[in-house]
Every structure is written in C-alpha cells, then in structure tokens.
Short mmCIF file of C-alpha atoms in Angstrom, two decimals:
data_model
loop_
_atom_site.label_atom_id
_atom_site.label_comp_id
_atom_site.label_asym_id
_atom_site.label_seq_id
_atom_site.Cartn_x
_atom_site.Cartn_y
_atom_site.Cartn_z
CA MET C 1 26.32 3.95 1.83
CA ALA C 2 26.16 3.18 5.51
CA GLU C 3 24.57 -0.16 6.30
CA ALA C 4 22.17 1.56 8.69
CA PHE C 5 20.19 2.91 5.74
CA ASP C 6 17.52 0.69 4.20
CA ARG C 7 17.62 1.06 0.41
CA ARG C 8 13.82 0.68 0.32
CA LEU C 9 13.40 3.84 2.41
CA THR C 10 16.48 5.85 1.50
CA PRO C 11 16.53 7.93 -1.71
CA ALA C 12 20.22 7.40 -2.33
CA ARG C 13 22.28 5.69 -5.03
CA PRO C 14 26.02 5.92 -5.76
CA ASP C 15 25.31 8.45 -8.52
CA LEU C 16 22.43 10.40 -6.96
CA ALA C 17 20.82 11.13 -3.60
CA ALA C 18 18.25 13.43 -2.05
CA ALA C 19 19.66 16.77 -0.92
CA HIS C 20 18.56 16.22 2.67
CA LEU C 21 20.90 13.22 2.85
CA ARG C 22 24.03 15.27 2.17
CA GLY C 23 26.60 14.40 4.81
CA LYS C 24 24.79 11.17 5.69
CA VAL C 25 25.40 9.13 2.54
CA GLU C 26 27.95 9.13 -0.26
CA ALA C 27 26.75 10.05 -3.76
CA ALA C 28 28.15 11.73 -6.86
CA ARG C 29 25.51 14.48 -6.65
CA PHE C 30 22.63 15.59 -4.47
CA VAL C 31 19.35 17.04 -5.72
CA ALA C 32 16.23 18.49 -4.17
CA GLY C 33 13.10 16.51 -4.92
CA GLU C 34 10.21 17.83 -7.02
CA LEU C 35 6.75 17.07 -5.69
CA ARG C 36 4.48 15.08 -8.01
CA GLU C 37 1.08 13.46 -7.66
CA VAL C 38 -0.14 10.08 -8.91
CA VAL C 39 -2.87 10.77 -11.47
CA GLU C 40 -3.44 7.20 -12.68
CA PRO C 41 -5.69 4.84 -10.65
CA GLN C 42 -2.50 3.13 -9.46
CA ALA C 43 1.15 3.32 -10.45
CA PRO C 44 3.66 0.47 -10.12
CA LEU C 45 6.78 1.22 -8.12
CA ARG C 46 9.54 -0.99 -9.49
CA ARG C 47 13.03 -1.82 -8.32
CA GLU C 48 14.60 -0.82 -11.62
CA PRO C 49 13.45 1.43 -14.50
CA ALA C 50 12.05 -1.35 -16.65
CA PRO C 51 8.52 -2.72 -17.16
CA ASP C 52 9.64 -6.25 -16.28
CA ALA C 53 11.55 -5.24 -13.12
CA PRO C 54 10.23 -6.57 -9.79
CA LEU C 55 7.13 -4.79 -8.47
CA ASP C 56 7.94 -3.58 -4.95
CA THR C 57 4.68 -1.75 -4.25
CA GLU C 58 1.99 0.38 -5.83
CA ALA C 59 1.13 4.05 -5.39
CA LEU C 60 -2.58 4.86 -5.45
CA LYS C 61 -4.27 7.79 -7.13
CA GLY C 62 -3.73 11.06 -5.28
CA GLU C 63 -0.54 9.98 -3.56
CA ARG C 64 2.29 12.51 -3.48
CA VAL C 65 5.81 11.56 -4.57
CA SER C 66 9.15 13.36 -4.23
CA VAL C 67 10.86 12.81 -7.60
CA TYR C 68 14.67 13.07 -7.78
CA GLU C 69 15.24 11.97 -11.37
CA THR C 70 13.20 11.55 -14.55
CA THR C 71 14.82 9.63 -17.40
CA GLU C 72 14.45 10.13 -21.13
CA GLU C 73 12.89 6.67 -21.24
CA GLY C 74 9.99 7.86 -19.11
CA TRP C 75 10.83 6.63 -15.61
CA ALA C 76 10.74 8.71 -12.43
CA TRP C 77 12.88 7.77 -9.42
CA GLY C 78 11.43 9.00 -6.17
CA GLN C 79 10.05 8.42 -2.70
CA LEU C 80 6.39 7.96 -1.76
CA GLU C 81 5.09 10.44 0.78
CA SER C 82 2.82 7.96 2.55
CA ASP C 83 5.23 5.21 3.61
CA GLY C 84 8.62 6.45 2.38
CA TYR C 85 9.16 3.67 -0.17
CA VAL C 86 11.75 4.44 -2.86
CA GLY C 87 11.74 3.20 -6.42
CA TRP C 88 10.92 3.78 -10.08
CA LEU C 89 7.48 4.81 -11.32
CA PRO C 90 6.22 5.49 -14.86
CA ALA C 91 6.65 9.24 -15.31
CA ASN C 92 3.38 9.48 -17.26
CA ALA C 93 1.50 8.31 -14.15
CA LEU C 94 2.62 11.49 -12.35
CA ALA C 95 1.76 15.17 -12.74
CA ALA C 96 2.21 18.45 -10.93
CA PRO C 97 0.20 18.36 -7.71
CA GLY C 98 -3.39 19.50 -7.94
CA PRO C 99 -5.57 20.79 -5.10
CA ALA C 100 -5.06 19.01 -1.79
CA ALA C 101 -7.12 15.86 -1.36
CA THR C 102 -10.26 16.16 0.75
CA HIS C 103 -11.71 12.65 0.45
CA LYS C 104 -10.64 9.04 0.04
CA VAL C 105 -12.20 6.01 -1.63
CA THR C 106 -13.79 3.68 0.93
CA ALA C 107 -15.30 1.17 -1.52
CA LEU C 108 -13.15 -1.75 -2.62
CA ARG C 109 -13.32 -0.23 -6.10
CA THR C 110 -15.26 2.67 -7.54
CA LEU C 111 -15.77 4.20 -10.97
CA ALA C 112 -15.27 7.76 -12.17
CA PHE C 113 -17.55 9.11 -14.89
CA PRO C 114 -16.94 11.98 -17.33
CA GLY C 115 -20.26 13.65 -16.48
CA PRO C 116 -23.24 13.53 -14.11
CA SER C 117 -24.59 10.23 -15.46
CA ILE C 118 -23.75 6.71 -14.34
CA LYS C 119 -24.82 5.55 -17.82
CA ALA C 120 -21.80 7.26 -19.36
CA PRO C 121 -18.77 5.06 -20.07
CA PRO C 122 -16.51 5.32 -16.98
CA ILE C 123 -13.13 6.92 -17.44
CA GLU C 124 -11.30 5.03 -14.71
CA ALA C 125 -11.65 2.63 -11.77
CA MET C 126 -10.08 3.61 -8.45
CA SER C 127 -9.20 1.47 -5.46
CA LEU C 128 -9.80 1.68 -1.74
CA GLY C 129 -7.48 4.29 -0.26
CA SER C 130 -7.22 6.49 -3.35
CA ARG C 131 -7.30 10.19 -2.51
CA LEU C 132 -9.40 12.80 -4.32
CA ALA C 133 -9.99 16.54 -4.14
CA ILE C 134 -13.79 16.97 -4.12
CA VAL C 135 -15.14 20.40 -5.00
CA ARG C 136 -18.91 19.79 -4.71
CA ILE C 137 -21.66 17.21 -4.44
CA GLU C 138 -24.30 16.94 -7.17
CA GLY C 139 -27.06 14.63 -5.99
CA ARG C 140 -25.49 11.23 -5.41
CA LEU C 141 -22.27 12.08 -7.23
CA ALA C 142 -19.17 13.88 -5.98
CA VAL C 143 -17.29 16.07 -8.44
CA THR C 144 -13.48 16.06 -8.33
CA ALA C 145 -11.21 19.04 -8.96
CA ARG C 146 -10.31 17.40 -12.29
CA GLY C 147 -13.98 17.24 -13.32
CA ALA C 148 -14.73 13.55 -12.78
CA PHE C 149 -17.95 12.33 -11.17
CA VAL C 150 -17.69 9.63 -8.48
CA PRO C 151 -20.44 7.96 -6.39
CA ALA C 152 -20.50 10.00 -3.18
CA ASN C 153 -21.35 6.97 -1.04
CA HIS C 154 -18.04 5.40 -2.11
CA LEU C 155 -16.10 8.24 -0.50
CA ALA C 156 -15.40 9.61 2.97
CA PRO C 157 -13.56 12.69 4.25
CA LEU C 158 -9.87 12.09 4.89
CA VAL C 159 -10.43 12.58 8.62
CA GLN C 160 -12.99 9.76 8.82
CA PHE C 161 -11.61 6.30 9.55
CA GLU C 162 -12.74 2.69 9.67
CA THR C 163 -12.81 1.12 13.14
CA ASP C 164 -12.11 -2.58 12.40
CA PHE C 165 -9.08 -3.23 10.21
CA VAL C 166 -9.79 -6.98 10.17
CA ALA C 167 -13.16 -6.30 8.58
CA VAL C 168 -11.45 -4.10 5.99
CA ALA C 169 -9.03 -6.92 5.15
CA GLU C 170 -11.91 -9.40 4.87
CA ARG C 171 -13.46 -7.28 2.14
CA PHE C 172 -10.55 -8.34 -0.08
CA LEU C 173 -11.47 -12.05 0.13
CA GLY C 174 -10.88 -13.68 -3.23
CA ALA C 175 -8.67 -10.89 -4.57
CA PRO C 176 -5.76 -12.43 -6.48
CA TYR C 177 -2.32 -12.61 -4.89
CA LEU C 178 0.15 -10.21 -6.48
CA TRP C 179 3.63 -9.59 -5.13
CA GLY C 180 3.82 -5.84 -4.47
CA GLY C 181 0.10 -5.28 -5.11
CA LYS C 182 -2.17 -3.03 -3.04
CA THR C 183 -5.57 -3.24 -4.75
CA SER C 184 -8.42 -5.70 -5.25
CA LEU C 185 -6.95 -6.45 -8.68
CA GLY C 186 -3.92 -7.92 -6.90
CA ILE C 187 -2.50 -7.65 -3.40
CA ASP C 188 0.18 -9.27 -1.26
CA CYS C 189 0.29 -10.12 2.44
CA SER C 190 1.89 -6.95 3.74
CA GLY C 191 -0.06 -4.82 1.27
CA LEU C 192 -3.28 -6.18 2.76
CA VAL C 193 -2.14 -5.27 6.27
CA GLN C 194 -0.99 -1.81 5.19
CA VAL C 195 -4.17 -0.95 3.26
CA ALA C 196 -6.41 -2.19 6.09
CA LEU C 197 -4.54 -0.37 8.85
CA THR C 198 -4.26 2.83 6.80
CA ALA C 199 -8.05 2.78 6.37
CA CYS C 200 -8.24 2.90 10.18
CA GLY C 201 -5.82 5.80 10.44
CA VAL C 202 -2.87 3.70 11.59
CA ALA C 203 0.49 4.44 9.97
CA CYS C 204 1.95 1.19 8.67
CA PRO C 205 5.23 0.33 6.90
CA ARG C 206 5.02 -1.47 3.56
CA ASP C 207 6.91 -4.78 3.93
CA SER C 208 6.30 -7.58 6.41
CA ASP C 209 9.76 -7.37 8.00
CA MET C 210 9.22 -3.64 8.59
CA GLN C 211 5.78 -4.34 10.04
CA GLU C 212 7.16 -7.03 12.35
CA ARG C 213 9.64 -4.54 13.79
CA ALA C 214 7.38 -1.49 13.97
CA LEU C 215 3.89 -2.65 14.88
CA GLY C 216 2.44 -3.70 18.21
CA ALA C 217 3.82 -5.66 21.14
CA PRO C 218 4.80 -9.37 21.20
CA ILE C 219 2.35 -11.95 22.57
CA ASP C 220 2.19 -15.75 22.77
CA LEU C 221 0.35 -17.87 20.22
CA ALA C 222 -1.84 -19.24 23.01
CA ASP C 223 -3.23 -15.72 23.56
CA LEU C 224 -4.13 -15.15 19.90
CA LYS C 225 -7.22 -13.02 19.30
CA ARG C 226 -8.86 -10.96 16.55
CA GLY C 227 -6.56 -8.30 15.13
CA ASP C 228 -3.25 -9.88 16.11
CA LEU C 229 -0.59 -10.12 13.41
CA VAL C 230 1.15 -13.47 12.87
CA PHE C 231 4.57 -13.23 11.25
CA TRP C 232 6.85 -15.80 9.74
CA LYS C 233 9.75 -15.31 7.34
CA GLY C 234 8.56 -13.21 4.43
CA HIS C 235 4.90 -13.29 5.41
CA VAL C 236 2.24 -11.79 7.67
CA ALA C 237 -1.31 -12.92 8.40
CA ILE C 238 -4.15 -11.32 10.36
CA ALA C 239 -5.97 -13.25 13.08
CA ARG C 240 -9.76 -13.14 12.67
CA ASP C 241 -10.22 -14.95 15.98
CA ARG C 242 -8.41 -17.65 17.97
CA THR C 243 -8.73 -20.25 15.21
CA THR C 244 -8.68 -18.53 11.80
CA LEU C 245 -6.47 -16.18 9.78
CA VAL C 246 -7.10 -13.94 6.80
CA HIS C 247 -4.12 -13.35 4.55
CA ALA C 248 -3.03 -12.81 0.96
CA ASN C 249 -0.88 -15.81 0.19
CA ALA C 250 0.76 -17.65 -2.67
CA PHE C 251 -0.61 -21.05 -1.56
CA HIS C 252 -4.18 -20.01 -2.40
CA MET C 253 -2.97 -17.31 -4.85
CA ALA C 254 -5.63 -15.12 -3.28
CA VAL C 255 -6.76 -13.44 -0.11
CA ALA C 256 -8.21 -16.34 1.86
CA ILE C 257 -9.47 -17.36 5.27
CA GLU C 258 -7.60 -20.34 6.67
CA GLU C 259 -7.63 -22.34 9.88
CA THR C 260 -4.69 -21.15 11.96
CA GLU C 261 -3.48 -24.64 12.87
CA ALA C 262 -3.70 -25.81 9.25
CA ALA C 263 -1.71 -22.80 8.07
CA LEU C 264 0.97 -23.27 10.71
CA ALA C 265 1.22 -27.01 9.97
CA ARG C 266 1.67 -26.24 6.27
CA LEU C 267 4.43 -23.77 7.14
CA ARG C 268 6.22 -26.21 9.42
CA ALA C 269 6.11 -28.84 6.68
CA GLY C 270 7.88 -26.35 4.43
CA GLY C 271 10.53 -25.62 7.06
CA SER C 272 9.09 -22.32 8.35
CA GLU C 273 8.10 -21.32 11.85
CA VAL C 274 6.27 -18.36 13.31
CA THR C 275 8.83 -15.65 14.11
CA LYS C 276 6.59 -13.32 16.12
CA ILE C 277 3.00 -12.51 16.99
CA LYS C 278 2.22 -8.84 17.58
CA ARG C 279 -0.79 -7.20 19.20
CA LEU C 280 -1.79 -3.71 18.16
CA SER C 281 -3.43 -1.17 20.42
CA SER C 282 -7.00 -1.95 21.47
CA GLY C 283 -9.88 -0.73 19.35
CA LEU C 284 -8.63 -2.01 16.01
#
C-alpha cells in the first residue's frame, strides 16, 4: 500500500480492500461495503479482531458503519461514517440501519426505559453524542423508533449545537482516563476534544496527531486563551483560559483541570515539549 494512505483511515489490507479503493491500493480482492448501525450504547473499535486487542476508539449508538468483512468469530471490519476510522467491531453491536436519526443525546449520560415510566428498570445507558430516531414525545419522555423511552430534556435535534466546546469538555471532569474511550465511563485526550467539538457541530478527526494537522491556525503560547488547543507528542489539552487547561490524561488518570505552567513543567521534566498551539475559529 502506498505510504500516503493512513491505515487508520483507509479500509485496505493486503487481502481485502474497499471497492472504491480499486486502482489506488493493492489488495487480493475488493468488496463493496454494507451499511450497518451501532445498536449498543457504545461499541469498541479495536486494532485486531480480539477482545484484548488495543482499543483505538469507540462508536456510539446510532453511528453508521461501512462493513467490509464479518468473521465467523463475530468480528466486523469496517469504517466509521463519522470520522472515517477503520478497525474491528463486535458484529453483535451492529444491525441493519433503522430509521434515520433525528436527535442526539446532550446529557453526559442518559437512560432508556422499556415503557413510559422512569420507575421501570432501564434497558440501557447512552452517552453524550449518541444518535436516536425519535418518533414522538409522550409528556417528558421521547419515544425512539425501537420503542425505548428516553428523557426528552436529555435530547436535542441533530441540527441544534452547543456553543462552547470548552464547557462541554468541562462536563467530563472526573471521568476516568481510557485510551481510545469516548464516553464518561472512560475517555482519552483526543476523544475529549472530538466529542466536545462534535457537540458544537465542528468536524474533528479522532487522534491528536490528526487534530494537530487539521484543526485551527498556529499561535504562540504567550497568546493562549480559552478554546485554544495545546499539543505535545501524543497528547492534546484544551485551554480554559490563559493559566489553566482541561484534559484527559494518564497522570491524573482522569479528565482534570491543571495549571498550564505546572503541566508544561511536568512535561519538560519528562523530556516532552509543546509541539504546536492551535486556535480554532471564533465563537467556540
């Protein structure tokens, strides 16, 4: 395969590749993808088809996936529609697409109930950013196309966006650090940035190196202000203001607020330096 193609974003292996890549990559065979939808609250996307393989990212409920192979062992190899990430998902977390999503979860987490009573045992817990097809509202509950009942005030139409992605990130304070995670049960540095920006309607790549290349314009550390992204090797943090950062990090093993100078001093002591600071468009 040509070096220009990033394996994380290119559905191609020596034995199999997406049909649209014919003539661009080398593979033993090419197949057209089959569209699937994530029906579990979240589905791990792993580097290899094994439960102990590295977690690269997570797909949230309602996300669409182009699947190019499903193994007898129950793994589906495909590409996420939202950010283009390629990897292996549990096949039982996917199903044929249902009605198009109309709403998204705006609460950090919300519960789905089997009927119109919040006293009923919930059937699942969904995370911020999950997508649902809502068919009607019954009082304070929204009813999904699959018959679940969800608190209506935990949802918003897909076309409605948050206006402050830093505030969205701050809602995750205390969430445990999880490499590849994208929910309040576990999240990593670039996952936090991606989830927060997506909530504001800003398309965002998944990994920190992708974000460093794709997002914003470079600025100097002396000009740091709220909403700027601070990158160093393998990590990204969000400036809350001139003196503090919010980031999911392995030092605290959580999403934490940290003094900028203290964080940078800790990095320098470990042999790391800031590689770039990027400013996004105004209004975020």
